[in-house]
mmCIF file of C-alpha atoms in Angstrom:
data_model
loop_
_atom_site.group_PDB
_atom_site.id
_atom_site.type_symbol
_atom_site.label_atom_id
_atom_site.label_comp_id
_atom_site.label_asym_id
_atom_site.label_seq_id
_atom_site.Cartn_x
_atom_site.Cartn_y
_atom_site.Cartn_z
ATOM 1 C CA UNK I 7 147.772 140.230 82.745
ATOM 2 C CA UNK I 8 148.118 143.130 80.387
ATOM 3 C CA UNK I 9 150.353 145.778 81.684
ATOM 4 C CA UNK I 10 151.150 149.515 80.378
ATOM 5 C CA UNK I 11 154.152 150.841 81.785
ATOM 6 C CA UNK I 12 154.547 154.730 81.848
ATOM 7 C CA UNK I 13 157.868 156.864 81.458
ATOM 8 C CA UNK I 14 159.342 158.623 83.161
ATOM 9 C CA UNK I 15 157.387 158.498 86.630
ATOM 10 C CA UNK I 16 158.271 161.702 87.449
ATOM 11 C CA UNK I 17 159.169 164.666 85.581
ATOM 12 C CA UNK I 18 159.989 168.352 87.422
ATOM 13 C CA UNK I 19 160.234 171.252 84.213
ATOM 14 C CA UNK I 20 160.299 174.791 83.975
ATOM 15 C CA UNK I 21 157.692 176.853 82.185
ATOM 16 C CA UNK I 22 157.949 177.025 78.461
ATOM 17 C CA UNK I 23 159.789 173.883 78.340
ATOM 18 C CA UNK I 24 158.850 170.496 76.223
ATOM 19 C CA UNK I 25 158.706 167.334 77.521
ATOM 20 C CA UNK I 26 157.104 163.575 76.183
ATOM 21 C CA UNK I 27 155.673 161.291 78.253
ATOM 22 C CA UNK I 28 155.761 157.408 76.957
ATOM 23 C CA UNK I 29 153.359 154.283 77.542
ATOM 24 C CA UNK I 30 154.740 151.012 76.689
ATOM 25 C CA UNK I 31 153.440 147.714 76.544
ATOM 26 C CA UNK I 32 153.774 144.065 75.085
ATOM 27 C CA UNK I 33 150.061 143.558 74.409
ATOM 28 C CA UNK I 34 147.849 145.099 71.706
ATOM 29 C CA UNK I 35 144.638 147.746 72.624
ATOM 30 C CA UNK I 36 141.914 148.409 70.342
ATOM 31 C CA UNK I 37 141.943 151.911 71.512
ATOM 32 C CA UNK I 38 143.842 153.957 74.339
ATOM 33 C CA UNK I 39 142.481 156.782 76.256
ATOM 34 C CA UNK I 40 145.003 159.584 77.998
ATOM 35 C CA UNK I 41 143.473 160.918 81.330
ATOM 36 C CA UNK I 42 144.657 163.650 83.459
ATOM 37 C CA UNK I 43 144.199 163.382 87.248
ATOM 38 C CA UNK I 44 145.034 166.654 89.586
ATOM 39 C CA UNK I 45 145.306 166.101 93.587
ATOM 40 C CA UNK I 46 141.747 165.166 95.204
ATOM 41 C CA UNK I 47 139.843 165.010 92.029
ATOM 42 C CA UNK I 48 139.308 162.230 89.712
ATOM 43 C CA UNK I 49 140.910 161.452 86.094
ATOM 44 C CA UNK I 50 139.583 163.312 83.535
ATOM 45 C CA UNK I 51 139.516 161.975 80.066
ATOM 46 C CA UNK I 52 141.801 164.181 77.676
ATOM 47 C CA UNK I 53 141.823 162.230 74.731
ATOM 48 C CA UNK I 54 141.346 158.958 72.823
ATOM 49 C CA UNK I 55 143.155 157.360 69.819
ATOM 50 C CA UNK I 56 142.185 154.142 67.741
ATOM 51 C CA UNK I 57 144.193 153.849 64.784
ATOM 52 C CA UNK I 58 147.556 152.766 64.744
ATOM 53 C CA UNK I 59 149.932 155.775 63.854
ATOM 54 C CA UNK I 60 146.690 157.743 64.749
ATOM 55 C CA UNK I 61 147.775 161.787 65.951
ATOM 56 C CA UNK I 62 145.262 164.004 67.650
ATOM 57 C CA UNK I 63 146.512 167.595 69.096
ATOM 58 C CA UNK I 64 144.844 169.089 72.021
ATOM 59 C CA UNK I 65 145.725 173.142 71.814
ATOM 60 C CA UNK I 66 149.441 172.450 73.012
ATOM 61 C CA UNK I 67 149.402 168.709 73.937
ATOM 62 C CA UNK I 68 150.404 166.132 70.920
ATOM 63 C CA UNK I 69 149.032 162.782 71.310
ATOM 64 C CA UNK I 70 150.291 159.325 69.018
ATOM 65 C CA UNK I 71 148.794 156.277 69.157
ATOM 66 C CA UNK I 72 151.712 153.594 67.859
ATOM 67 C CA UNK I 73 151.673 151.976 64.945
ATOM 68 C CA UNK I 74 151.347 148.265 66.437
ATOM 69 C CA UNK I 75 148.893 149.763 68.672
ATOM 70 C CA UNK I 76 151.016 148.825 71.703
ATOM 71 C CA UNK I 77 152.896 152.066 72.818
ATOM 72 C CA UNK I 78 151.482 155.761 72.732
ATOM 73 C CA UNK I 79 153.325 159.208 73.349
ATOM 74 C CA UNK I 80 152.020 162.700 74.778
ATOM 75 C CA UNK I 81 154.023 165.063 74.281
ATOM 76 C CA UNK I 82 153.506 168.888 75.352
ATOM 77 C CA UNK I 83 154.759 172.361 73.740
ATOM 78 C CA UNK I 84 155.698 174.997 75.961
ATOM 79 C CA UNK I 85 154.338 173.658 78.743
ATOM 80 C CA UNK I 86 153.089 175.488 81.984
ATOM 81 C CA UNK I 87 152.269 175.628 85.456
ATOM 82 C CA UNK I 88 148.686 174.583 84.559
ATOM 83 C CA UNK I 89 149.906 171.463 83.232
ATOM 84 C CA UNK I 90 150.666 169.820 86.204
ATOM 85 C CA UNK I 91 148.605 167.028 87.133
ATOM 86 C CA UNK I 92 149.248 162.982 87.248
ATOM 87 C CA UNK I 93 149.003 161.775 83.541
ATOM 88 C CA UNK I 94 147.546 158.458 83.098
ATOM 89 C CA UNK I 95 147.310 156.438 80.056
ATOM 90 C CA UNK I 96 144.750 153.405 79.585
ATOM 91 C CA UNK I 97 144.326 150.895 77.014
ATOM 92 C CA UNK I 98 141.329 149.269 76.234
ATOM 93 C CA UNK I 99 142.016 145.359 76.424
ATOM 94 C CA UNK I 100 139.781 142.785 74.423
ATOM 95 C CA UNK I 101 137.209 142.483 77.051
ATOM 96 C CA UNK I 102 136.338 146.066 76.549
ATOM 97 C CA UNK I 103 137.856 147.472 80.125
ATOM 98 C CA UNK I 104 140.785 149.770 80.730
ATOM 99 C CA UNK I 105 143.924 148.778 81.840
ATOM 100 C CA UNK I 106 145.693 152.035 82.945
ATOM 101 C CA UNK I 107 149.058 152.559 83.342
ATOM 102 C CA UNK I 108 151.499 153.839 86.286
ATOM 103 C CA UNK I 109 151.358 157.319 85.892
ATOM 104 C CA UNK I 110 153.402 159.880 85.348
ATOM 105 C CA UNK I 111 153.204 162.764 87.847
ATOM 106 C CA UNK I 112 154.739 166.389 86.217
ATOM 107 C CA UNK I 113 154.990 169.393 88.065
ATOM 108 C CA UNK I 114 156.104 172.588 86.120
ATOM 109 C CA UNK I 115 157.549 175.432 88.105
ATOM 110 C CA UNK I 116 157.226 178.581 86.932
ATOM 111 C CA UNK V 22 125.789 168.746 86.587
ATOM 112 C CA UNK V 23 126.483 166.085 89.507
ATOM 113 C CA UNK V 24 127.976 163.516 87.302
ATOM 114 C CA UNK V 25 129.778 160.827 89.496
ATOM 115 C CA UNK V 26 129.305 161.232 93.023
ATOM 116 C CA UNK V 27 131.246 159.575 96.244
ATOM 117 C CA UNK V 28 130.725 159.237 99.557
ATOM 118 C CA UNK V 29 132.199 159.880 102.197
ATOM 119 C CA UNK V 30 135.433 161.681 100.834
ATOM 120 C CA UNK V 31 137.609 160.179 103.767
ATOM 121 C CA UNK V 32 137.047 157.531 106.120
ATOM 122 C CA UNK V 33 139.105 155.860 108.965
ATOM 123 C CA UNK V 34 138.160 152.137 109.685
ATOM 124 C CA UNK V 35 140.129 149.975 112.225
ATOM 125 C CA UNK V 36 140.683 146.272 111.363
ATOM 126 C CA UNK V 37 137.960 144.413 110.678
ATOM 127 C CA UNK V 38 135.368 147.038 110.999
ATOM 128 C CA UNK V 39 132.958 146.792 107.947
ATOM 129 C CA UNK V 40 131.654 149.855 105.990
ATOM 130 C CA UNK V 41 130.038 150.719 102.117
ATOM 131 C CA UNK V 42 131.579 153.111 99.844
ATOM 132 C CA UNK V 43 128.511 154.947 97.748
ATOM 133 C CA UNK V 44 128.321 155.988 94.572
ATOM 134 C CA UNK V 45 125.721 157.542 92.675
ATOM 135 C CA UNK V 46 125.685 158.829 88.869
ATOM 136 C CA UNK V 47 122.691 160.877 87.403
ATOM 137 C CA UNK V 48 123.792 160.504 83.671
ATOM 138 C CA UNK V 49 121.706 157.647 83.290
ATOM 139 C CA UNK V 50 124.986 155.577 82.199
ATOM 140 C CA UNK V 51 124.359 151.757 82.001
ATOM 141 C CA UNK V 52 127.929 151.147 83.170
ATOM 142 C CA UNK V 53 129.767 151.661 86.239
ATOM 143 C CA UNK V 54 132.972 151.167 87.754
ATOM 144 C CA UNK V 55 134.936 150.752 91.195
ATOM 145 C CA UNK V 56 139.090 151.313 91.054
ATOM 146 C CA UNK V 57 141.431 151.693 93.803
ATOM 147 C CA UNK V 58 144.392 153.703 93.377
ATOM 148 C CA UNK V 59 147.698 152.928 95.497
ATOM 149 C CA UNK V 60 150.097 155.693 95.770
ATOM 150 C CA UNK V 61 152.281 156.023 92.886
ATOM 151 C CA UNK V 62 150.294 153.236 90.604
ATOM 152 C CA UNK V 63 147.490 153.493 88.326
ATOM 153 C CA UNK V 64 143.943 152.258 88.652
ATOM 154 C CA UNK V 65 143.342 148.629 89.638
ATOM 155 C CA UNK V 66 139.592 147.345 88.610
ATOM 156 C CA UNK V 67 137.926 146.315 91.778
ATOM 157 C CA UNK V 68 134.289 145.215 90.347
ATOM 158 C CA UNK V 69 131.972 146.591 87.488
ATOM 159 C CA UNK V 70 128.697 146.326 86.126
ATOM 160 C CA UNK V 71 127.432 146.558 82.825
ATOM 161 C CA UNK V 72 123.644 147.439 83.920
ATOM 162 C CA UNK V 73 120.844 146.976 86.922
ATOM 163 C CA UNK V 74 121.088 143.711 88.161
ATOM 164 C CA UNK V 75 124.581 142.631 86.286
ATOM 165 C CA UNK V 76 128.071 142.724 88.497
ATOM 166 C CA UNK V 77 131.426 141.455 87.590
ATOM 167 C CA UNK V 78 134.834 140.745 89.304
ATOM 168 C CA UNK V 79 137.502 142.898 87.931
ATOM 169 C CA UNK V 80 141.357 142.422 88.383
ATOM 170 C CA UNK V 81 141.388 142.778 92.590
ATOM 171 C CA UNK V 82 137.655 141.523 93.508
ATOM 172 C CA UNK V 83 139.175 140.016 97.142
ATOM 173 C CA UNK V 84 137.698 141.527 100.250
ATOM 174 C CA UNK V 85 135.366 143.572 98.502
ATOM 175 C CA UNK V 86 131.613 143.105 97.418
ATOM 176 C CA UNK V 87 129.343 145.102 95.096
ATOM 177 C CA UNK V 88 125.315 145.273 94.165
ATOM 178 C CA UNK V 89 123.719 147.325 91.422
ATOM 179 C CA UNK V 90 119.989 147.489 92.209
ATOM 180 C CA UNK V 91 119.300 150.524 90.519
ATOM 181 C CA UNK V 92 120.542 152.152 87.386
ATOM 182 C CA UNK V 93 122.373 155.171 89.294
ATOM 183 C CA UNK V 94 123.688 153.502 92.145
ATOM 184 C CA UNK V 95 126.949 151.229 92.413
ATOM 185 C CA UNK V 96 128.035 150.476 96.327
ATOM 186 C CA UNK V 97 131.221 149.146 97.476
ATOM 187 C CA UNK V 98 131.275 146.998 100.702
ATOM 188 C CA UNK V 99 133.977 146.088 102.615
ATOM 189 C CA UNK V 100 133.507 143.550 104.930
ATOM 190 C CA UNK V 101 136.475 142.757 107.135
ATOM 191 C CA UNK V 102 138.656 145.649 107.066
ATOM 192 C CA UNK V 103 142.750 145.027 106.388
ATOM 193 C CA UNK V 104 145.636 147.244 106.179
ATOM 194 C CA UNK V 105 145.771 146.616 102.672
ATOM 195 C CA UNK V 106 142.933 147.821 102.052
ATOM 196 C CA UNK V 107 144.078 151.459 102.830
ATOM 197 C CA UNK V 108 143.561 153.633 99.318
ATOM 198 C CA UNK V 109 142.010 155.502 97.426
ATOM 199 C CA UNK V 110 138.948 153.952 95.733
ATOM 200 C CA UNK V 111 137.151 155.678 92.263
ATOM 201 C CA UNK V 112 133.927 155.046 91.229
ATOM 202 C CA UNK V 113 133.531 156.159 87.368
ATOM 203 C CA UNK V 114 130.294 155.503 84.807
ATOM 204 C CA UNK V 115 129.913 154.867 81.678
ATOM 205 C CA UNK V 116 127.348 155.411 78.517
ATOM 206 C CA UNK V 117 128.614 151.885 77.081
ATOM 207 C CA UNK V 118 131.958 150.034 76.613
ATOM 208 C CA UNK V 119 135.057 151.237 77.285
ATOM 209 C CA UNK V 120 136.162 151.596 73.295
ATOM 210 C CA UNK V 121 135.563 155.721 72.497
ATOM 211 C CA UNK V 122 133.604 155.787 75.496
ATOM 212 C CA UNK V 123 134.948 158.039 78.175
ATOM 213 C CA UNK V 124 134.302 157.071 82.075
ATOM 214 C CA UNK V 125 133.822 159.890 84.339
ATOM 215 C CA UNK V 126 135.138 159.542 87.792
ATOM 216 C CA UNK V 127 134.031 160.993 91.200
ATOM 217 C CA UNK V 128 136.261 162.614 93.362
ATOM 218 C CA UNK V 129 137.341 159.594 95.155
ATOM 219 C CA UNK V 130 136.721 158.265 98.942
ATOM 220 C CA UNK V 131 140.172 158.195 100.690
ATOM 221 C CA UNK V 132 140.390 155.277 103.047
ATOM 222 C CA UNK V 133 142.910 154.656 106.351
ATOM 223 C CA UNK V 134 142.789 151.208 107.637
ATOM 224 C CA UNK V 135 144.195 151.400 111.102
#
């Protein structure tokens, strides 16, 4: 079984500061997908990366795609109160389904 | 613009009680999905189906069942209700594959087994 873990878990920030959230795993993805998921809604889909060493910016979010295509990073500039959300990351195994990760749930205060 | 729609948003079952989680998507997308989400885990891939007609078992298939008569709907049946069966389930669609295609998600059904 293919599993992404997610770090840190939980992450509590004030406004304006930067923070990176990792996902980590042993097995390879052809492509991984970042979702965001805020309380009684769904995940949205924020972004997705295919190439190893791959980088794709989103306004103030950074996203990297690793160059073994295992591991990923988001990391976010300045971030604020409308960043918080559960972030999910999800790799896309070699039977063409996700495989998300744990989460990481970040609250910014302002 | 419906997209992915669930219902009912929350339901409380006792033990062994039986019910169907619905789903419906009006993007005409050829794939769909059922998750369940634990609290602090990811998604877990319950059952999917690729198209009318076509259903697979995902990662956590047991106690569940699925059917895909139509292109836009995807139910969920659960058939003996258990405790550990209490979370939150997403249905999401898809155009195609999961590589560069996005799933959307509904809002989720949020499930008590008592």
């Amino acid at each position: 079984t293919q599993l992404l873990e997610q770090s840190p878990q939980f992450l509590s920030i004030q406004e304006g500061e930067n923070l990176t959230v990792y996902c980590n795993s042993s097995s390879v993805f052809s492509s991984l997908q970042w979702y965001r998921q805020e309380p009684g809604e769904g995940p949205v889909l924020l972004v997705t990366v295919v190439t190893g060493g791959e980088v794709k910016k989103l306004k103030r979010l950074t996203f990297q795609f690793g160059d073994a295509r295992k591991d990923s990073s988001l990391h976010i500039t300045a971030a604020q109160p409308g960043d918080t959300g559960l972030y999910l990351c999800a790799g896309v195994d070699n039977t063409d389904k996700l495989i998300f990760g744990t989460g990481t749930r970040l609250q910014v205060f302002p | 613009n419906a997209g992915v729609t669930q219902t009912p948003k929350f339901r409380i079952l006792k033990i062994g009680q039986s019910m169907t989680l619905q789903c419906t998507q009006d993007m005409n997308h050829n794939y769909m999905y059922w998750y369940r989400q634990d609290p602090g885990m990811g998604l877990k891939l319950i059952y999917y189906s690729v198209g009318a007609g076509i259903t697979d078992k995902g990662e956590v298939p047991n106690g569940y069942n699925v059917s895909r008569s139509t292109t836009e709907d995807f139910p969920l049946r659960l058939e003996l209700a258990a405790p550990s069966q209490t979370s939150v389930y997403f249905c999401a669609s898809s155009y195609s594959g999961s590589n560069n295609q996005p799933q959307h998600f509904g809002d989720g059904t949020r499930l008590s087994i008592l």
